[in-house]
Amino acid sequence: PSHPNNLSLLSVARAKPTKYFFQKPAIAKARAHDQAFRVRGGGTLTRARLGSEDSSTADSVVAAGIPGVLGPSDPLIPDSAAMGSKEGVAFGNREIPKVNIEKEGDPTTYNAIISAMKEQKVPFRHLIHEPTPTSEDSLAVRKKGGWEDCTLASGAKAMLIVNSKDKENPYKLAVMPADKKLNWKLFKKFWPKGKGARMATVDEVKAITRCLPGGVPPFGSFFGRSVSGLPEADSETKKFVVETIVDPSLRGEKRINFNCGLRTRSVSILFADYIKLENPTVKTFCDA
């Protein structure tokens, strides 16, 4: 299998993944056969990995529900854990492969969000994949990676909006379902003088979010933060507070998915946990 830092993790499992359902007997059996479920480098658990004698168990569990991040010594935790089950949680007991900066980019924002979720004990699913600059690309690799419950609507699209006429608070982050479109007439009203509001340029996105377009996560409050052991954020970035504004249509999704600061790493969390973690403003700005 591929090395955990190899971005071509989706090619690891040759067998076609089975749709999994979770039953307590199967979970117990998985724990009893812990060694059999250890995966190097990730991918969806398949019948081929378990052998024919364990095919029934293969139909009932997946490897941690976090394809792409399990290491060679990581025990199985059912995907129900990532969904908030009392069976366990999808954080804390395994190390997510470090970011390959040369291939993946600046990890500052990504590391800040991952650290915050671990500290606040927010269960999350994590997937490493090929770069996905668009919402449609992201949906395709997430489904291919085993996240069968993903939809375009559950993708939390984040757009950095700039109003250069507001010198104190020129930036706002618009967060909406990936199948929705921003209504500029509505969004411009969120500034006293927002007539000149526009999409941020690529250079502005990099400077403020430390991300590439397509990798911007729905967490404006994290832009400019630093994490222990990483370089301090740019002083220019720290001058601004980026308000996160979420369209209420995203509340219809129990679980949201997004590129977490990098085009190569997806995270999935419950919408309720996202609200607790980010505490965004909720206002309508999408077309119906």
C-alpha positions in Angstrom: 0.0 0.0 0.0 1.0 3.6 -0.4 2.9 5.6 2.2 0.6 7.7 4.4 2.1 10.9 3.0 1.5 9.8 -0.6 -1.4 11.8 -2.1 -2.5 9.0 -4.4 -4.2 7.2 -1.5 -7.4 6.6 -3.3 -5.8 3.9 -5.5 -5.0 1.8 -2.4 -8.0 -0.5 -2.3 -8.4 -2.4 -5.5 -11.6 -4.1 -4.6 -14.8 -2.2 -4.9 -15.9 -0.8 -1.5 -19.0 -2.2 0.0 -21.7 -0.1 1.6 -21.4 -0.6 5.3 -24.0 -0.8 8.0 -23.1 -0.7 11.7 -24.2 -3.5 14.1 -23.0 -4.0 17.6 -22.0 -7.7 17.0 -19.9 -6.7 14.0 -18.2 -3.9 15.9 -17.3 -6.3 18.7 -16.0 -8.8 16.1 -13.9 -6.0 14.6 -12.3 -5.2 17.9 -11.6 -8.9 18.5 -9.8 -9.0 15.2 -8.0 -5.7 15.7 -4.9 -6.7 13.8 -6.8 -7.8 10.8 -8.3 -4.3 10.4 -5.0 -2.3 10.5 -4.5 -0.4 7.3 -1.3 1.2 6.0 -2.0 4.5 4.3 -5.7 4.5 4.2 -8.5 3.7 1.8 -11.9 2.1 2.4 -12.1 -1.3 4.1 -13.0 -4.0 1.6 -13.7 -7.7 1.5 -10.3 -8.2 -0.1 -8.6 -6.8 2.9 -10.3 -9.0 5.4 -10.4 -12.2 3.5 -13.5 -14.2 2.6 -13.9 -15.5 6.1 -14.5 -12.0 7.4 -16.8 -10.8 4.5 -19.8 -10.4 6.9 -17.8 -8.1 9.1 -16.6 -6.2 6.1 -20.2 -5.4 5.3 -20.7 -3.8 8.8 -17.6 -1.7 9.5 -15.1 0.7 8.0 -11.6 1.5 9.1 -12.2 4.4 11.5 -14.4 6.2 9.0 -11.3 8.3 8.2 -10.0 6.8 5.0 -6.5 7.9 4.2 -5.1 8.6 7.7 -4.6 5.3 9.5 -1.1 4.2 10.2 0.3 0.7 10.6 -0.3 0.5 14.3 -3.7 2.2 14.5 -6.6 0.1 15.9 -10.0 0.1 14.3 -12.6 2.6 15.4 -16.0 2.2 13.7 -17.3 5.1 11.5 -20.2 5.4 14.0 -17.6 7.0 16.3 -17.1 9.8 13.8 -20.8 10.2 13.7 -21.0 10.9 17.5 -21.6 7.4 18.7 -20.6 6.3 22.2 -18.6 3.6 20.7 -15.6 6.0 20.4 -14.3 9.1 18.8 -12.4 9.8 15.7 -9.6 11.8 17.2 -6.9 11.6 19.9 -5.6 8.1 19.5 -3.9 8.2 16.2 -1.5 10.6 14.4 -2.7 12.2 11.2 0.2 12.2 8.7 2.1 15.4 8.6 1.5 17.8 5.7 3.9 17.6 2.9 4.4 21.3 2.5 6.1 21.1 -0.9 3.2 19.1 -2.3 0.2 20.4 -0.2 1.0 24.0 0.7 1.0 26.1 3.9 -0.4 24.0 6.8 -0.9 26.9 9.3 -4.7 27.2 9.0 -5.2 23.4 8.6 -3.1 22.7 11.8 -5.0 25.3 13.8 -8.4 23.8 13.0 -7.3 20.2 13.6 -5.8 21.2 16.9 -8.9 23.1 18.0 -11.2 20.1 17.1 -8.9 17.8 19.2 -8.8 20.2 22.1 -12.5 20.7 22.2 -13.2 17.0 21.6 -15.1 17.5 18.3 -15.5 14.1 16.5 -14.4 14.5 12.9 -13.7 12.4 9.8 -10.6 13.1 7.8 -9.6 12.3 4.2 -6.3 12.8 2.3 -6.8 13.0 -1.4 -5.6 14.5 -4.7 -5.9 18.4 -4.9 -9.5 19.5 -5.5 -9.9 23.2 -6.4 -13.7 23.0 -7.0 -16.6 21.8 -4.9 -17.5 19.2 -7.6 -13.9 17.8 -7.6 -14.1 17.6 -3.8 -17.4 15.7 -3.9 -16.0 13.2 -6.4 -12.9 12.3 -4.3 -14.9 12.1 -1.0 -17.3 9.6 -2.5 -14.5 7.7 -4.0 -12.7 7.7 -0.6 -15.7 6.1 1.1 -17.8 9.1 2.2 -20.9 7.8 0.6 -23.2 10.1 2.5 -21.7 13.2 0.9 -23.7 15.5 -1.3 -22.9 18.8 -3.1 -25.3 20.5 -0.7 -23.4 19.2 2.4 -20.2 20.8 1.1 -19.5 24.0 3.0 -18.3 26.4 0.4 -16.3 29.3 1.8 -15.6 32.6 -0.2 -13.5 35.5 1.1 -15.3 38.8 0.2 -13.5 42.1 0.3 -14.8 45.7 0.8 -11.8 48.0 0.4 -13.9 51.0 1.5 -14.2 49.6 5.0 -10.7 50.2 6.4 -11.4 48.6 9.8 -13.2 45.4 8.7 -12.7 44.9 5.0 -13.0 41.1 5.0 -15.9 38.7 5.5 -16.2 35.0 4.9 -19.3 33.8 3.1 -20.2 30.2 3.9 -22.9 28.4 2.0 -23.9 25.0 0.6 -21.8 24.2 -2.5 -24.9 23.9 -4.6 -26.0 27.5 -3.8 -24.9 30.8 -5.3 -24.1 34.0 -3.5 -26.5 36.9 -4.0 -24.3 40.0 -4.2 -27.1 42.4 -3.7 -27.9 40.8 -0.3 -24.3 40.3 0.8 -23.2 43.8 0.1 -25.7 45.0 2.7 -23.6 43.5 5.4 -21.4 46.6 5.3 -22.6 50.1 5.9 -21.0 51.0 2.5 -20.7 47.7 0.7 -21.5 48.7 -2.8 -17.9 48.0 -3.9 -17.6 44.5 -2.2 -16.0 41.9 -4.4 -14.4 38.5 -4.4 -10.9 38.5 -2.9 -8.0 38.0 -5.4 -5.8 35.0 -5.2 -3.1 37.0 -3.5 -5.5 38.4 -0.9 -6.8 34.9 -0.2 -3.3 33.6 0.4 -2.3 36.6 2.6 -5.4 36.5 4.8 -6.3 32.8 5.0 -2.9 31.2 4.4 -4.8 29.0 1.9 -5.1 28.6 -1.8 -8.5 29.2 -3.4 -10.4 26.0 -3.2 -8.8 25.1 0.2 -10.4 27.9 2.2 -12.3 26.3 5.2 -15.5 27.8 6.7 -13.6 29.2 9.7 -12.9 32.9 9.4 -12.0 33.2 13.1 -9.0 30.9 12.5 -7.3 33.1 9.9 -4.2 34.7 11.4 -4.0 32.3 14.3 -0.8 30.4 15.0 -0.1 27.0 16.4 2.6 26.0 18.8 5.7 25.0 16.8 4.7 26.9 13.7 5.7 30.3 12.4 3.7 33.2 13.6 1.0 34.4 11.2 1.8 37.5 9.2 1.5 40.7 11.2 -0.6 42.2 8.4 -3.1 39.4 8.6 -3.5 39.8 12.4 -4.8 43.4 11.9 -8.1 42.1 10.6 -10.9 40.1 12.1 -12.6 38.0 9.4 -16.3 37.7 10.3 -17.8 34.3 9.2 -21.4 34.6 7.8 -23.3 31.4 7.2 -26.4 31.2 5.0 -29.2 29.5 7.0 -29.7 27.0 4.2 -26.6 25.1 5.4 -28.5 24.3 8.6 -30.5 21.8 6.6 -27.4 19.6 6.5 -26.7 17.4 9.6 -23.1 17.0 8.6 -20.9 19.3 6.6 -17.8 18.6 4.6 -15.0 21.0 3.5 -11.4 21.3 2.4 -9.7 22.1 5.7 -7.2 24.8 4.7 -5.6 22.6 2.1 -6.9 21.3 -1.3 -5.7 17.8 -0.3 -7.4 17.3 3.0 -11.1 17.0 3.7 -12.8 17.2 7.0 -16.4 16.2 7.9 -18.1 17.3 11.2 -21.6 17.7 12.5 -23.1 21.1 11.6 -24.0 21.6 15.3 -20.3 21.1 16.2 -19.3 23.6 13.5 -21.5 26.2 15.1 -20.0 25.6 18.5 -16.5 25.8 17.2 -16.8 28.8 14.9 -19.8 30.7 16.3 -20.6 32.3 13.0 -23.2 35.0 12.2 -26.2 33.5 10.4 -27.7 35.7 7.7 -29.5 35.0 4.4 -27.4 35.9 1.3 -28.0 33.0 -1.1 -30.4 32.8 -4.0 -33.4 30.6 -3.2 
